[in-house]
Short mmCIF file of C-alpha atoms in Angstrom, two decimals:
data_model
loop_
_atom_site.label_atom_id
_atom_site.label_comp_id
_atom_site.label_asym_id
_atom_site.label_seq_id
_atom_site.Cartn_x
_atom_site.Cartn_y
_atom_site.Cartn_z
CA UNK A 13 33.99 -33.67 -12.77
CA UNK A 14 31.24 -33.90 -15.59
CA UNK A 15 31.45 -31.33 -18.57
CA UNK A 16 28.28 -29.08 -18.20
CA UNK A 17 25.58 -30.60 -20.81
CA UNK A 18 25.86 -28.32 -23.82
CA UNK A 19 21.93 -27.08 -24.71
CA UNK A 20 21.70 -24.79 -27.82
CA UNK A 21 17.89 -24.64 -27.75
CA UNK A 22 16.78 -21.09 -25.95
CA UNK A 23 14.98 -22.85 -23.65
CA UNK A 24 13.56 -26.29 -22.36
CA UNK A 25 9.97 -25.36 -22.28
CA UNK A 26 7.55 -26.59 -24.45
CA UNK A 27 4.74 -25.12 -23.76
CA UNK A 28 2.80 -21.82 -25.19
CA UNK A 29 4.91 -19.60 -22.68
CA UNK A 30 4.78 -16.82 -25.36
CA UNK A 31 1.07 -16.63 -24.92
CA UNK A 32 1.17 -14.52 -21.99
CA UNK A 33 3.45 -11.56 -22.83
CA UNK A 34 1.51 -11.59 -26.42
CA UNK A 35 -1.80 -11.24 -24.48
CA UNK A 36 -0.48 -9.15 -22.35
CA UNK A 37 1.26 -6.80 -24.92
CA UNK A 38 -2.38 -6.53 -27.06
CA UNK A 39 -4.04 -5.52 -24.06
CA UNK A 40 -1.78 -3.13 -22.91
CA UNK A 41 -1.14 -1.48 -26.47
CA UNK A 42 -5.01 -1.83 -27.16
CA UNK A 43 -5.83 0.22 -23.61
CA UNK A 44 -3.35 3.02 -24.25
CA UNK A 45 -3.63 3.76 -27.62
CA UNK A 46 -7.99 4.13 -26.84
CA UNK A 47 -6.82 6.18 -23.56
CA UNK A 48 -4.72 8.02 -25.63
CA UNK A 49 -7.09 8.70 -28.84
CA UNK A 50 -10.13 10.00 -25.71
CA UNK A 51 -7.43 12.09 -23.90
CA UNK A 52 -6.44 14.54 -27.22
CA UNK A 53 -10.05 14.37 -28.32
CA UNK A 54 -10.90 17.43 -26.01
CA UNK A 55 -14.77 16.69 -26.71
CA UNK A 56 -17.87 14.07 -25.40
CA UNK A 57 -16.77 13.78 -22.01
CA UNK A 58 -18.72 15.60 -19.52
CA UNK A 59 -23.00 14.60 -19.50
CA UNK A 60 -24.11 17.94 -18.02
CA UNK A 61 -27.74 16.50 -17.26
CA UNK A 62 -26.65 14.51 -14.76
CA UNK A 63 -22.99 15.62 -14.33
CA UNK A 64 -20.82 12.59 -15.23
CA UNK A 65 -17.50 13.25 -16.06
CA UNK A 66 -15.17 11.15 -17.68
CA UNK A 67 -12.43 10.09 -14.94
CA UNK A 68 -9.92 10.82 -18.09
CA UNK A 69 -10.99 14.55 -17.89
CA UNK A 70 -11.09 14.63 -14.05
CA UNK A 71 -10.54 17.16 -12.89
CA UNK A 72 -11.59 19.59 -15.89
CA UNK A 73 -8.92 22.51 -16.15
CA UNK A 74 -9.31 24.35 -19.62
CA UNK A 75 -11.74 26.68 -21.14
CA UNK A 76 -13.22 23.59 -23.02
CA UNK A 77 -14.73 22.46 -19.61
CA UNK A 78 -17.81 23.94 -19.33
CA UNK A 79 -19.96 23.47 -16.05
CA UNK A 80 -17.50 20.76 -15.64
CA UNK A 81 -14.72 22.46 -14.29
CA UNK A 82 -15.42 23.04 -10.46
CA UNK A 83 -11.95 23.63 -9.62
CA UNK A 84 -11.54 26.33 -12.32
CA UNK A 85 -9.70 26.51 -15.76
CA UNK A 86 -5.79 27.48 -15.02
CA UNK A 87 -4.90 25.50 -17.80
CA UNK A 88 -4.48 27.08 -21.14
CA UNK A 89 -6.66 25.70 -23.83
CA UNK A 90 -4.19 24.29 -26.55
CA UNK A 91 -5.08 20.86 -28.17
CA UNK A 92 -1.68 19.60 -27.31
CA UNK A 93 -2.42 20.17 -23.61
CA UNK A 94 -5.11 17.41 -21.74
CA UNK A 95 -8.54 18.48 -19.65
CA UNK A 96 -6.56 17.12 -16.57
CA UNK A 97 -3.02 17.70 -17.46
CA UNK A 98 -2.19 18.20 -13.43
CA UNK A 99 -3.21 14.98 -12.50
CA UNK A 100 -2.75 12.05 -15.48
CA UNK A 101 1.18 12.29 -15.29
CA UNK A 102 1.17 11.35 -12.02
CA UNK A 103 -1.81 8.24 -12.30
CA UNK A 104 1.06 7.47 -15.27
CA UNK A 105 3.67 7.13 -12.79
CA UNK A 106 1.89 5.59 -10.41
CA UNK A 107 0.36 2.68 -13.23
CA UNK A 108 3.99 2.11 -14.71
CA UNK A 109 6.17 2.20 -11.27
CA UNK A 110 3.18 -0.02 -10.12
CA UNK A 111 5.52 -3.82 -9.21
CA UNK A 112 2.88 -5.61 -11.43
CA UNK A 113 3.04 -3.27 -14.10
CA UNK A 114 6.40 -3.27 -14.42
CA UNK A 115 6.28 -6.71 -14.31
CA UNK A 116 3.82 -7.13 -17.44
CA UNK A 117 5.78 -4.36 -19.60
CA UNK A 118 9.37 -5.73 -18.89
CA UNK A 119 8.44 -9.06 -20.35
CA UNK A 120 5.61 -8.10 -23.12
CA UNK A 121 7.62 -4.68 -24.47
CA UNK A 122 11.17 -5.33 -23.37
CA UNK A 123 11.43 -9.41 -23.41
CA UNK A 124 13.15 -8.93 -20.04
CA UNK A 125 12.48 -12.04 -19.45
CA UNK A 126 9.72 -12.72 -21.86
CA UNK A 127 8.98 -15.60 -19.18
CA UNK A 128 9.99 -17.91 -16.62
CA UNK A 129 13.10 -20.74 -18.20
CA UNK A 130 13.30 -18.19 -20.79
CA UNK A 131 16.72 -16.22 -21.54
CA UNK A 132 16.66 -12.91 -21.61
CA UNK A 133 16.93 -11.03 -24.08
CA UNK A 134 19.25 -8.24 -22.97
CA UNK A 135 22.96 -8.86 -22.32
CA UNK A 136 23.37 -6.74 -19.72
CA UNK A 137 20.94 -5.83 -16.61
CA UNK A 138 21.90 -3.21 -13.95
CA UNK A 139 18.57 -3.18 -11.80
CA UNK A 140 16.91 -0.10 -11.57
CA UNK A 141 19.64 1.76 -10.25
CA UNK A 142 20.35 3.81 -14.07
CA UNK A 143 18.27 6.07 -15.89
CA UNK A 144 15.45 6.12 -16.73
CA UNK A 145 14.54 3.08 -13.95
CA UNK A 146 15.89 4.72 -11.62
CA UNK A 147 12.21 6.91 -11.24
CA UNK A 148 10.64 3.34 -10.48
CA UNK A 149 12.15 4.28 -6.98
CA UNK A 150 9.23 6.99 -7.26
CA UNK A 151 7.01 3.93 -6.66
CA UNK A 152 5.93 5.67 -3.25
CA UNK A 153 5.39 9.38 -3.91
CA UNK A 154 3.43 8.42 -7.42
CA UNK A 155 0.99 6.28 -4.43
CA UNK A 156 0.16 10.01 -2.60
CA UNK A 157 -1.05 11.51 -5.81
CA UNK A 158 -3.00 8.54 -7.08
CA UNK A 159 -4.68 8.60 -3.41
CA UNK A 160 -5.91 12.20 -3.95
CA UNK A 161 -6.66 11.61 -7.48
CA UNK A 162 -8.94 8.59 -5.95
CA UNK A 163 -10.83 11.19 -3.60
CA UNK A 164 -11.61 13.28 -6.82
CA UNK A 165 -13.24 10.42 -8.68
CA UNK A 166 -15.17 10.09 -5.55
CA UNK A 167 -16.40 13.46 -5.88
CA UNK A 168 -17.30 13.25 -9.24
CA UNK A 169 -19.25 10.19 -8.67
CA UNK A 170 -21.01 11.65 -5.39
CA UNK A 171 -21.66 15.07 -7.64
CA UNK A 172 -23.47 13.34 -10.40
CA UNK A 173 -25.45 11.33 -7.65
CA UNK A 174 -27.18 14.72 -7.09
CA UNK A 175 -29.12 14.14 -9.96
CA UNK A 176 -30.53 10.99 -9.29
CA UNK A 177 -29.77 7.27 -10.15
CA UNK A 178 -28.66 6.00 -13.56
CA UNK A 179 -26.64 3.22 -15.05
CA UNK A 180 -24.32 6.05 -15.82
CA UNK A 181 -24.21 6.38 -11.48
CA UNK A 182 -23.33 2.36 -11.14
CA UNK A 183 -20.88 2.58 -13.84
CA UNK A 184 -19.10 5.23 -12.02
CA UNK A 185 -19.25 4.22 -8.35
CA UNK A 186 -18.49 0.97 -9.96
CA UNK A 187 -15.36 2.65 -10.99
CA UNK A 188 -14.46 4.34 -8.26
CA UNK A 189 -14.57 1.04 -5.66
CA UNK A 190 -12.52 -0.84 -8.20
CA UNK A 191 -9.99 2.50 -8.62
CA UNK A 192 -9.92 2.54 -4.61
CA UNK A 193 -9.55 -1.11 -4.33
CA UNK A 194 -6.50 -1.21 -6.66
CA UNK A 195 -5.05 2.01 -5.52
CA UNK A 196 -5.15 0.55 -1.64
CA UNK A 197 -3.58 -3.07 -2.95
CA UNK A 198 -0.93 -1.64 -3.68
CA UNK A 199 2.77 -2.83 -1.95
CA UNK A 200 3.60 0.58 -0.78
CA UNK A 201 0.40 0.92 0.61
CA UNK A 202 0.87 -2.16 2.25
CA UNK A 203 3.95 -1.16 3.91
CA UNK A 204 2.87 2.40 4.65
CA UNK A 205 0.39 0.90 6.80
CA UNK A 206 2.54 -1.96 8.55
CA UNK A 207 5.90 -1.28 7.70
CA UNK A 208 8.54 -0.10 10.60
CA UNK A 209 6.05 -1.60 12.92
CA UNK A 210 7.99 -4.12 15.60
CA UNK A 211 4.75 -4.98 17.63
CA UNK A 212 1.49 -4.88 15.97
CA UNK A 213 -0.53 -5.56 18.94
CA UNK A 214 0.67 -1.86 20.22
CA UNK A 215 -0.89 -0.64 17.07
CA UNK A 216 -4.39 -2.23 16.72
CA UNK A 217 -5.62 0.27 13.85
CA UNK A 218 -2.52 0.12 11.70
CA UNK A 219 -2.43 -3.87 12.04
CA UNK A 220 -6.02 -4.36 11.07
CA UNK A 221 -5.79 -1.80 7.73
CA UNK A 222 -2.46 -4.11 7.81
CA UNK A 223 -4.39 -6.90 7.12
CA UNK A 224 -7.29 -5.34 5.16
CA UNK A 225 -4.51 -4.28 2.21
CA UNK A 226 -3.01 -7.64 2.83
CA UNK A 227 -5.81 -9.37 1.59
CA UNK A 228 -6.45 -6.89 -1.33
CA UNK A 229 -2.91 -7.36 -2.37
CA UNK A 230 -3.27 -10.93 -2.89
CA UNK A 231 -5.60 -9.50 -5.95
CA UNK A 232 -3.42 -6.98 -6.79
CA UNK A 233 -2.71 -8.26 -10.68
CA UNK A 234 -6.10 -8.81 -11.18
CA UNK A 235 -7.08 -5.61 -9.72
CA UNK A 236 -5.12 -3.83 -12.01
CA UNK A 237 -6.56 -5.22 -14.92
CA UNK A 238 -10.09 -4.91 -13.93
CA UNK A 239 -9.24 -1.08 -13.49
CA UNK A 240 -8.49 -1.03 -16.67
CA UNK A 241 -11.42 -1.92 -18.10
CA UNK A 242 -13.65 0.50 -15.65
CA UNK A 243 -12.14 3.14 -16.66
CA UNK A 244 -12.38 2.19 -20.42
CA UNK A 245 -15.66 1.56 -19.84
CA UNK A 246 -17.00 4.41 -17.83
CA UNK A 247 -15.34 6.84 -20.42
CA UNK A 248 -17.10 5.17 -23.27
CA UNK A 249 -20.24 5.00 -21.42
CA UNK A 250 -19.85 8.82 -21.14
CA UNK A 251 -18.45 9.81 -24.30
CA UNK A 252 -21.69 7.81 -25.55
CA UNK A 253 -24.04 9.85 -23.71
CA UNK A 254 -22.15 12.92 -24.55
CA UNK A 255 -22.42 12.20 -28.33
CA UNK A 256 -26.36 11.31 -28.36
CA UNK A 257 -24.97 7.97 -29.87
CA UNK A 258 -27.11 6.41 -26.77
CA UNK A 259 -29.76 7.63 -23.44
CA UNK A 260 -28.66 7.19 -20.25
CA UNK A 261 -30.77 4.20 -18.46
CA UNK A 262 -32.64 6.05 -15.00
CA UNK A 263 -33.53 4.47 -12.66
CA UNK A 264 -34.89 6.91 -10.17
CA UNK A 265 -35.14 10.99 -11.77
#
């Protein structure tokens, strides 16, 4: 038998392969240190004109609210406490138990492994069956709350529609259809709807949503970054308006 060929280089590639975790750790560092900075500011993030609301301060639960909080203020109103503390730890869950997310993160943060031919750069790997990866099992539940969360950004965008038609109103039902699109792509969604199933012509409904999240999960890495940069977007747009740094663009009122 032939002695295995003895390799010291850390891998065989020789291409850029670090490109892609360093993109994808600027990105990712970049969007959560803005979302971050906007959450704690506790200011410019409601338009009460024409009732846009930031979907990082949806829903609205402090005394800082203002006409913007429609589902009252239970929350107390201390700076180390967010607008919409009840529901951004669960979107949180649901963005890093997401299978793409964890994905991106494991190779740009923890080099686990930084790419494909590339060693990793732990010794030891025990699944996600240890804390704290073990809560990646709440993949599913984390889904349920983002759902609801969805239907909220819906009524925010349908609220401020009241008013009339601005580029403010694209940018947020822009938003929202991306949110929804990502939100539905998403591979417990995709099971929830077909999974357990042993005859799908029995089941006409469930197989065509089935298929309908099927082909949305096919986009479901792109999806995720596109949401990204809605949301970035719409809150800027809003925080803009907010701060008389710019006018809102109407269309029609």
């Amino acid at each position: 038998m032939r002695a295995r060929a003895a390799i010291t280089a850390r891998t065989l590639r020789t291409d850029r392969w670090w490109l892609a975790p360093l993109i994808t750790f600027l990105g990712l560092t970049a969007w959560v240190t803005y979302a971050t900075v906007r959450v704690f500011m506790h200011k410019w993030f409601y338009v009460e004109a024409y009732h846009y609301l930031t979907p990082f301060y949806s829903p609205c639960l402090t005394d800082r609210c203002g006409d913007a909080a429609e589902f009252g203020t239970p929350l107390p109103n201390f700076w180390l406490i967010p607008e919409a503390s009840l529901t951004l730890p669960f979107l949180l869950l649901f963005r890093l138990t997401c299978y793409y997310y964890r994905k991106a993160y494991y190779r740009a943060f923890w080099l686990s492994p930084p790419a494909c031919a590339v060693p990793d750069r732990h010794e030891k790997y025990s699944g996600e069956t240890r804390f704290p990866l073990v809560f990646q099992n709440a993949h599913r539940y984390a889904f349920y709350a983002a759902a609801i969360i969805s239907v909220i950004n819906t009524w925010d965008a349908i609220r401020a529609q009241a008013t009339g038609l601005g580029l403010g109103n694209v940018i947020l039902w822009v938003n929202v259809i991306m949110l929804w699109a990502y939100t539905l792509s998403c591979h417990s969604c995709r099971h929830i709807a077909g999974g357990r199933l042993k005859h799908f012509s029995k089941h006409p409904v469930r197989y065509r949503f089935w298929t309908f999240v099927s082909k949305l999960n096919t986009r479901h890495m792109l999806l995720a970054w596109v949401t990204l940069g809605t949301l970035a977007l719409t809150d800027f747009y809003i925080m803009a308006l907010s701060a008389d740094w710019i006018s809102d663009l109407r269309l029609i009122g």
